[in-house]
């Protein structure tokens, strides 16, 4: 067994470039896993600087120096964020509090409706089963428990230290990352082994894909959130802003997010209109939005960024989301693409390369015959 493992290790890790790539990946993974919380402002600033590098580069092409371009882009970005926070967040916060306060009455209305269906169709569910579910639901959604949770949430979110760190330190870090990009990259190369050609190849392959994915995901969030809000507002659905934002954010979790956000939308619509034509129109329109997102918007935005099977995407969401929470979910697809790029760039054995070449030649011959 040991000799087999030793043979496999020598065959796969005989190339120094491959060893360097593995060391870089393991080092970054350990830093993120053990120090991700401490380095959160730095990581957030890195992500924002990566996204804002594109407009800075466009300004550099127009003849503007990097410091001026970085300052202008950062001011515009901070202004946009302030506009969103000051205009959008108060409305969402008020609707969230209203939804929490209305939950007891919604639950009572739902229980009355459920009791009516049980009386009509007693063969499907017994009354004692409904009572058991009601007792469990009341324990979970006890008003005092919800208020205590809300107070804790307010206390955490209003932490002055956290707000100061993210409001002051992150923009400052973004500015320095944008302004001193070249010198920072040059200085960081001292800590990376010199035989890093394979790692550089993987990075060049991933750089544009990651940028396209993040840019496309932000555009998708904005489009789906705005369209959903407008549709909910036209239908006069309660908590339209809150549900529109939730619908937009649901695209962060491929396949799973849309399923999760459908439940609160359906419940709010049911408690507002019951089983009525309005309820059917709302769910039909919401289904059309989701269908257009999956079949039109996603292929347009991510045609060059994502080439993964849905099984691997869901697995990546579960794995990286479990490791790094919200950030892991957001970057699940880029990380999965990184794993795929590493596998594709990994040095192959001669017999594997020969088999792959034969398979490609056979595939090309079959395509020529079929055409």
Tab-separated table of C-alpha atoms in Angstrom:
chain	number	residue	atom	x	y	z
A	1	UNK	CA	0.000	0.000	0.000
A	2	UNK	CA	2.783	2.424	0.925
A	3	UNK	CA	4.661	1.640	-2.267
A	4	UNK	CA	1.511	2.342	-4.282
A	5	UNK	CA	1.028	5.693	-2.558
A	6	UNK	CA	4.709	6.517	-3.021
A	7	UNK	CA	4.483	5.712	-6.737
A	8	UNK	CA	1.367	7.864	-7.099
A	9	UNK	CA	2.999	10.759	-5.231
A	10	UNK	CA	6.128	10.669	-7.394
A	11	UNK	CA	4.044	10.506	-10.569
A	12	UNK	CA	1.782	13.401	-9.620
A	13	UNK	CA	4.124	15.686	-7.673
A	14	UNK	CA	7.431	15.237	-9.463
A	15	UNK	CA	6.945	18.600	-11.189
A	16	UNK	CA	8.113	21.507	-8.936
A	17	UNK	CA	5.521	23.757	-10.570
A	18	UNK	CA	2.749	21.486	-9.318
A	19	UNK	CA	4.178	21.466	-5.795
A	20	UNK	CA	4.320	25.266	-5.780
A	21	UNK	CA	0.711	25.481	-6.936
A	22	UNK	CA	-0.419	23.122	-4.176
A	23	UNK	CA	1.525	25.088	-1.562
A	24	UNK	CA	-0.057	28.366	-2.669
A	25	UNK	CA	-3.588	26.925	-2.625
A	26	UNK	CA	-3.152	25.249	0.770
A	27	UNK	CA	-1.601	28.390	2.249
A	28	UNK	CA	-4.450	30.604	1.058
A	29	UNK	CA	-7.063	28.093	2.227
A	30	UNK	CA	-5.519	27.907	5.713
A	31	UNK	CA	-5.369	31.693	5.980
A	32	UNK	CA	-9.009	32.046	4.977
A	33	UNK	CA	-10.175	29.241	7.265
A	34	UNK	CA	-8.313	30.186	10.443
A	35	UNK	CA	-7.960	33.950	10.034
A	36	UNK	CA	-10.930	34.806	7.827
A	37	UNK	CA	-12.785	36.535	10.660
A	38	UNK	CA	-9.812	38.648	11.686
A	39	UNK	CA	-8.974	39.571	8.103
A	40	UNK	CA	-12.587	40.219	7.048
A	41	UNK	CA	-12.089	43.973	6.393
A	42	UNK	CA	-8.969	43.200	4.362
A	43	UNK	CA	-10.739	40.512	2.344
A	44	UNK	CA	-13.741	42.765	1.702
A	45	UNK	CA	-11.400	45.528	0.549
A	46	UNK	CA	-9.580	43.106	-1.766
A	47	UNK	CA	-12.840	42.012	-3.379
A	48	UNK	CA	-14.021	45.594	-3.851
A	49	UNK	CA	-10.641	46.658	-5.242
A	50	UNK	CA	-10.740	43.734	-7.669
A	51	UNK	CA	-14.159	44.871	-8.909
A	52	UNK	CA	-13.254	48.552	-9.079
A	53	UNK	CA	-10.008	47.922	-10.952
A	54	UNK	CA	-11.887	47.786	-14.263
A	55	UNK	CA	-13.209	51.400	-14.165
A	56	UNK	CA	-9.799	52.550	-12.904
A	57	UNK	CA	-8.154	50.835	-15.882
A	58	UNK	CA	-10.587	52.546	-18.260
A	59	UNK	CA	-9.674	55.938	-16.800
A	60	UNK	CA	-5.978	55.149	-17.151
A	61	UNK	CA	-6.556	54.570	-20.859
A	62	UNK	CA	-7.968	58.093	-21.087
A	63	UNK	CA	-4.687	59.498	-19.763
A	64	UNK	CA	-5.637	59.970	-16.117
A	65	UNK	CA	-3.022	59.017	-13.495
A	66	UNK	CA	-3.756	56.097	-11.154
A	67	UNK	CA	-4.102	58.125	-7.957
A	68	UNK	CA	-6.719	60.443	-9.456
A	69	UNK	CA	-8.571	57.567	-11.096
A	70	UNK	CA	-8.609	55.546	-7.857
A	71	UNK	CA	-9.884	58.553	-5.892
A	72	UNK	CA	-12.649	59.322	-8.376
A	73	UNK	CA	-13.843	55.717	-8.624
A	74	UNK	CA	-13.834	55.310	-4.850
A	75	UNK	CA	-15.806	58.535	-4.313
A	76	UNK	CA	-18.432	57.437	-6.847
A	77	UNK	CA	-18.663	53.981	-5.280
A	78	UNK	CA	-19.004	55.327	-1.723
A	79	UNK	CA	-21.645	57.798	-2.912
A	80	UNK	CA	-23.632	54.994	-4.521
A	81	UNK	CA	-23.424	52.897	-1.350
A	82	UNK	CA	-24.572	55.831	0.795
A	83	UNK	CA	-27.493	56.408	-1.547
A	84	UNK	CA	-28.548	52.771	-1.232
A	85	UNK	CA	-28.155	52.738	2.547
A	86	UNK	CA	-29.970	56.032	3.157
A	87	UNK	CA	-32.793	55.476	0.652
A	88	UNK	CA	-33.360	51.717	0.452
A	89	UNK	CA	-32.382	50.336	3.860
A	90	UNK	CA	-34.864	52.357	6.007
A	91	UNK	CA	-37.786	51.090	3.939
A	92	UNK	CA	-36.554	47.493	4.109
A	93	UNK	CA	-35.977	47.787	7.858
A	94	UNK	CA	-39.484	49.129	8.475
A	95	UNK	CA	-41.058	46.408	6.370
A	96	UNK	CA	-39.012	43.751	8.166
A	97	UNK	CA	-40.218	44.981	11.560
A	98	UNK	CA	-43.797	45.146	10.254
A	99	UNK	CA	-43.559	41.577	8.972
A	100	UNK	CA	-42.306	40.351	12.364
A	101	UNK	CA	-45.136	42.144	14.174
A	102	UNK	CA	-47.745	40.761	11.733
A	103	UNK	CA	-46.539	37.173	11.967
A	104	UNK	CA	-48.885	36.191	14.851
A	105	UNK	CA	-51.995	37.393	12.993
A	106	UNK	CA	-50.772	35.711	9.802
A	107	UNK	CA	-50.286	32.457	11.669
A	108	UNK	CA	-53.764	32.689	13.197
A	109	UNK	CA	-55.298	33.274	9.776
A	110	UNK	CA	-53.344	30.360	8.334
A	111	UNK	CA	-54.462	28.061	11.161
A	112	UNK	CA	-58.093	29.008	10.630
A	113	UNK	CA	-57.753	28.241	6.922
A	114	UNK	CA	-55.990	24.950	7.645
A	115	UNK	CA	-58.712	23.983	10.159
A	116	UNK	CA	-61.343	24.627	7.514
A	117	UNK	CA	-59.593	22.317	5.042
A	118	UNK	CA	-59.252	19.627	7.726
A	119	UNK	CA	-62.966	19.762	8.440
A	120	UNK	CA	-63.660	19.338	4.716
A	121	UNK	CA	-61.066	16.594	4.120
A	122	UNK	CA	-60.522	14.754	7.441
A	123	UNK	CA	-59.145	11.694	5.646
A	124	UNK	CA	-55.877	13.459	4.763
A	125	UNK	CA	-54.801	14.823	8.155
A	126	UNK	CA	-56.090	14.328	11.686
A	127	UNK	CA	-56.987	17.161	14.050
A	128	UNK	CA	-54.499	16.002	16.706
A	129	UNK	CA	-51.674	16.212	14.149
A	130	UNK	CA	-52.631	19.820	13.416
A	131	UNK	CA	-52.663	20.617	17.155
A	132	UNK	CA	-49.177	19.137	17.524
A	133	UNK	CA	-47.841	21.178	14.617
A	134	UNK	CA	-49.511	24.321	15.994
A	135	UNK	CA	-47.889	23.892	19.395
A	136	UNK	CA	-44.459	23.439	17.829
A	137	UNK	CA	-45.004	26.448	15.558
A	138	UNK	CA	-46.054	28.629	18.489
A	139	UNK	CA	-42.890	27.701	20.364
A	140	UNK	CA	-40.754	28.582	17.347
A	141	UNK	CA	-42.574	31.835	16.580
A	142	UNK	CA	-43.331	33.021	20.077
A	143	UNK	CA	-43.689	36.816	20.052
A	144	UNK	CA	-41.362	37.369	22.977
A	145	UNK	CA	-38.783	35.102	21.347
A	146	UNK	CA	-38.991	37.113	18.125
A	147	UNK	CA	-38.628	40.376	20.037
A	148	UNK	CA	-35.618	39.069	21.936
A	149	UNK	CA	-34.048	37.928	18.689
A	150	UNK	CA	-34.739	41.317	17.129
A	151	UNK	CA	-33.111	43.094	20.060
A	152	UNK	CA	-30.037	40.876	19.767
A	153	UNK	CA	-29.885	41.511	16.026
A	154	UNK	CA	-30.124	45.255	16.577
A	155	UNK	CA	-27.416	45.062	19.205
A	156	UNK	CA	-25.060	43.181	16.915
A	157	UNK	CA	-25.751	45.307	13.869
A	158	UNK	CA	-25.377	48.553	15.817
A	159	UNK	CA	-21.950	47.725	17.161
A	160	UNK	CA	-20.072	51.004	16.856
A	161	UNK	CA	-16.690	49.336	16.542
A	162	UNK	CA	-17.725	47.094	13.636
A	163	UNK	CA	-19.411	49.971	11.835
A	164	UNK	CA	-16.348	52.169	12.221
A	165	UNK	CA	-14.032	49.438	10.971
A	166	UNK	CA	-16.059	48.744	7.844
A	167	UNK	CA	-17.054	52.348	7.164
A	168	UNK	CA	-13.583	53.852	7.516
A	169	UNK	CA	-10.985	51.117	7.191
A	170	UNK	CA	-12.441	49.308	4.174
A	171	UNK	CA	-12.642	52.376	1.866
A	172	UNK	CA	-9.152	53.362	2.965
A	173	UNK	CA	-7.814	49.897	2.126
A	174	UNK	CA	-9.623	49.907	-1.219
A	175	UNK	CA	-8.007	53.229	-2.093
A	176	UNK	CA	-4.495	51.980	-1.333
A	177	UNK	CA	-5.102	48.702	-3.171
A	178	UNK	CA	-6.183	50.631	-6.257
A	179	UNK	CA	-3.532	53.356	-6.061
A	180	UNK	CA	-0.539	51.132	-5.216
A	181	UNK	CA	-1.584	47.995	-7.093
A	182	UNK	CA	1.687	47.481	-8.979
A	183	UNK	CA	3.974	48.012	-5.980
A	184	UNK	CA	1.847	45.762	-3.739
A	185	UNK	CA	1.879	42.937	-6.301
A	186	UNK	CA	5.619	43.320	-6.788
A	187	UNK	CA	6.231	43.206	-3.045
A	188	UNK	CA	4.002	40.155	-2.503
A	189	UNK	CA	6.000	38.118	-5.044
A	190	UNK	CA	8.823	37.833	-2.521
A	191	UNK	CA	6.715	35.429	-0.474
A	192	UNK	CA	5.907	33.136	-3.439
A	193	UNK	CA	8.394	30.559	-4.785
A	194	UNK	CA	10.028	31.462	-8.074
A	195	UNK	CA	8.848	28.361	-9.955
A	196	UNK	CA	5.261	29.601	-10.161
A	197	UNK	CA	4.579	29.367	-13.902
A	198	UNK	CA	1.781	26.827	-13.404
A	199	UNK	CA	0.175	28.992	-10.714
A	200	UNK	CA	0.437	31.999	-13.029
A	201	UNK	CA	-1.238	29.990	-15.807
A	202	UNK	CA	-4.133	29.069	-13.502
A	203	UNK	CA	-4.501	32.683	-12.359
A	204	UNK	CA	-4.579	34.036	-15.909
A	205	UNK	CA	-7.272	31.499	-16.754
A	206	UNK	CA	-9.320	32.383	-13.677
A	207	UNK	CA	-8.841	36.165	-13.573
A	208	UNK	CA	-11.299	37.075	-16.307
A	209	UNK	CA	-13.738	34.335	-15.317
A	210	UNK	CA	-13.883	35.551	-11.717
A	211	UNK	CA	-14.362	39.163	-12.803
A	212	UNK	CA	-17.082	38.216	-15.293
A	213	UNK	CA	-18.834	36.102	-12.685
A	214	UNK	CA	-18.821	38.723	-9.928
A	215	UNK	CA	-19.830	41.502	-12.322
A	216	UNK	CA	-22.574	39.342	-13.803
A	217	UNK	CA	-23.822	38.297	-10.367
A	218	UNK	CA	-24.090	41.920	-9.212
A	219	UNK	CA	-25.943	42.864	-12.406
A	220	UNK	CA	-28.257	39.876	-11.949
A	221	UNK	CA	-28.995	40.830	-8.325
A	222	UNK	CA	-29.868	44.393	-9.323
A	223	UNK	CA	-32.032	43.410	-12.306
A	224	UNK	CA	-33.961	40.646	-10.527
A	225	UNK	CA	-34.372	42.729	-7.367
A	226	UNK	CA	-35.665	45.810	-9.214
A	227	UNK	CA	-37.959	43.866	-11.564
A	228	UNK	CA	-39.361	41.811	-8.659
A	229	UNK	CA	-39.971	44.932	-6.571
A	230	UNK	CA	-41.761	46.700	-9.436
A	231	UNK	CA	-43.926	43.644	-10.064
A	232	UNK	CA	-44.778	43.245	-6.366
A	233	UNK	CA	-45.540	46.979	-6.086
A	234	UNK	CA	-47.809	46.880	-9.150
A	235	UNK	CA	-49.630	43.894	-7.628
A	236	UNK	CA	-49.852	45.900	-4.358
A	237	UNK	CA	-48.220	43.052	-2.429
A	238	UNK	CA	-47.339	43.886	1.161
A	239	UNK	CA	-43.634	44.166	2.037
A	240	UNK	CA	-42.835	44.642	-1.669
A	241	UNK	CA	-39.424	46.250	-1.052
A	242	UNK	CA	-38.354	43.582	1.455
A	243	UNK	CA	-39.472	40.702	-0.760
A	244	UNK	CA	-37.916	42.332	-3.842
A	245	UNK	CA	-34.549	42.584	-2.084
A	246	UNK	CA	-34.827	38.977	-0.899
A	247	UNK	CA	-35.613	37.858	-4.445
A	248	UNK	CA	-32.581	39.725	-5.773
A	249	UNK	CA	-30.284	38.291	-3.105
A	250	UNK	CA	-31.649	34.787	-3.706
A	251	UNK	CA	-29.651	34.546	-6.943
A	252	UNK	CA	-26.508	34.339	-4.782
A	253	UNK	CA	-27.377	30.694	-4.093
A	254	UNK	CA	-27.863	28.928	-7.442
A	255	UNK	CA	-30.966	26.705	-7.672
A	256	UNK	CA	-31.501	26.749	-3.890
A	257	UNK	CA	-32.038	30.483	-3.355
A	258	UNK	CA	-35.065	30.725	-5.638
A	259	UNK	CA	-36.692	27.825	-3.790
A	260	UNK	CA	-36.069	29.372	-0.382
A	261	UNK	CA	-37.418	32.826	-1.244
A	262	UNK	CA	-40.536	31.428	-2.937
A	263	UNK	CA	-41.941	30.311	0.429
A	264	UNK	CA	-42.178	33.758	2.121
A	265	UNK	CA	-43.535	35.318	-1.084
A	266	UNK	CA	-46.239	32.660	-1.374
A	267	UNK	CA	-47.110	32.929	2.333
A	268	UNK	CA	-47.410	36.731	2.292
A	269	UNK	CA	-49.538	36.593	-0.858
A	270	UNK	CA	-51.725	33.851	0.610
A	271	UNK	CA	-52.317	35.715	3.861
A	272	UNK	CA	-53.083	38.907	1.941
A	273	UNK	CA	-55.435	37.507	-0.722
A	274	UNK	CA	-56.087	33.867	0.127
A	275	UNK	CA	-56.799	31.472	-2.738
A	276	UNK	CA	-57.850	34.080	-5.287
A	277	UNK	CA	-57.044	35.260	-8.828
A	278	UNK	CA	-54.605	37.829	-7.400
A	279	UNK	CA	-52.658	35.051	-5.695
A	280	UNK	CA	-52.501	33.104	-8.955
A	281	UNK	CA	-51.416	36.144	-10.982
A	282	UNK	CA	-48.676	36.935	-8.481
A	283	UNK	CA	-47.238	33.428	-8.452
A	284	UNK	CA	-47.495	33.247	-12.257
A	285	UNK	CA	-45.615	36.522	-12.666
A	286	UNK	CA	-43.011	35.486	-10.106
A	287	UNK	CA	-42.552	32.193	-11.952
A	288	UNK	CA	-42.058	34.081	-15.232
A	289	UNK	CA	-39.370	36.268	-13.605
A	290	UNK	CA	-37.529	33.184	-12.342
A	291	UNK	CA	-37.845	31.476	-15.728
A	292	UNK	CA	-36.478	34.508	-17.582
A	293	UNK	CA	-33.640	34.737	-15.084
A	294	UNK	CA	-32.619	31.106	-15.496
A	295	UNK	CA	-33.155	30.780	-19.240
A	296	UNK	CA	-32.310	34.254	-20.580
A	297	UNK	CA	-30.431	36.460	-18.133
A	298	UNK	CA	-28.038	33.861	-16.714
A	299	UNK	CA	-26.882	32.546	-20.145
A	300	UNK	CA	-26.259	36.130	-21.316
A	301	UNK	CA	-24.324	37.214	-18.222
A	302	UNK	CA	-22.386	34.022	-17.519
A	303	UNK	CA	-21.838	32.462	-20.930
A	304	UNK	CA	-18.044	32.938	-20.629
A	305	UNK	CA	-17.722	32.654	-16.855
A	306	UNK	CA	-19.400	29.410	-15.817
A	307	UNK	CA	-18.918	26.044	-17.464
A	308	UNK	CA	-19.854	23.690	-14.651
A	309	UNK	CA	-22.438	20.962	-14.264
A	310	UNK	CA	-25.319	21.866	-11.896
A	311	UNK	CA	-24.319	18.989	-9.582
A	312	UNK	CA	-20.867	20.531	-9.073
A	313	UNK	CA	-22.393	23.989	-8.558
A	314	UNK	CA	-24.727	22.752	-5.813
A	315	UNK	CA	-21.914	20.772	-4.195
A	316	UNK	CA	-19.677	23.872	-4.284
A	317	UNK	CA	-22.402	25.981	-2.644
A	318	UNK	CA	-22.795	23.429	0.151
A	319	UNK	CA	-19.066	22.952	0.763
A	320	UNK	CA	-17.814	26.536	0.527
A	321	UNK	CA	-20.935	27.940	2.176
A	322	UNK	CA	-20.346	25.628	5.123
A	323	UNK	CA	-16.724	26.747	5.365
A	324	UNK	CA	-17.049	30.525	4.907
A	325	UNK	CA	-20.740	31.368	5.266
A	326	UNK	CA	-22.179	34.076	3.029
A	327	UNK	CA	-18.852	34.818	1.333
A	328	UNK	CA	-18.406	31.117	0.629
A	329	UNK	CA	-21.828	30.997	-1.028
A	330	UNK	CA	-21.105	34.118	-3.071
A	331	UNK	CA	-17.764	32.793	-4.324
A	332	UNK	CA	-18.812	29.133	-4.579
A	333	UNK	CA	-18.874	29.103	-8.384
A	334	UNK	CA	-15.538	30.958	-8.822
A	335	UNK	CA	-13.935	28.604	-6.311
A	336	UNK	CA	-15.380	25.596	-8.116
A	337	UNK	CA	-14.059	27.040	-11.383
A	338	UNK	CA	-10.673	27.428	-9.712
A	339	UNK	CA	-10.673	23.750	-8.751
A	340	UNK	CA	-11.557	22.872	-12.332
A	341	UNK	CA	-8.796	25.142	-13.710
A	342	UNK	CA	-6.222	23.522	-11.385
A	343	UNK	CA	-7.271	20.053	-12.520
A	344	UNK	CA	-7.090	21.065	-16.183
A	345	UNK	CA	-3.675	22.720	-15.769
A	346	UNK	CA	-2.173	19.918	-13.678
A	347	UNK	CA	0.704	18.137	-15.465
A	348	UNK	CA	-0.480	14.913	-17.038
A	349	UNK	CA	1.318	11.622	-17.343
A	350	UNK	CA	2.450	10.662	-20.887
A	351	UNK	CA	-0.096	7.857	-21.171
A	352	UNK	CA	-2.906	10.162	-20.011
A	353	UNK	CA	-1.896	12.833	-22.521
A	354	UNK	CA	-1.801	10.241	-25.286
A	355	UNK	CA	-5.253	8.928	-24.359
A	356	UNK	CA	-6.637	12.459	-24.242
A	357	UNK	CA	-5.172	13.282	-27.663
A	358	UNK	CA	-6.712	10.143	-29.123
A	359	UNK	CA	-10.095	10.997	-27.608
A	360	UNK	CA	-9.921	14.518	-29.066
A	361	UNK	CA	-8.972	13.181	-32.497
A	362	UNK	CA	-11.811	10.691	-32.390
A	363	UNK	CA	-14.260	13.410	-31.336
A	364	UNK	CA	-13.092	15.680	-34.161
A	365	UNK	CA	-13.469	12.843	-36.669
A	366	UNK	CA	-17.015	12.131	-35.446
A	367	UNK	CA	-17.928	15.821	-35.757
A	368	UNK	CA	-16.580	15.936	-39.323
A	369	UNK	CA	-18.552	12.822	-40.250
A	370	UNK	CA	-21.763	14.190	-38.718
A	371	UNK	CA	-21.325	17.531	-40.480
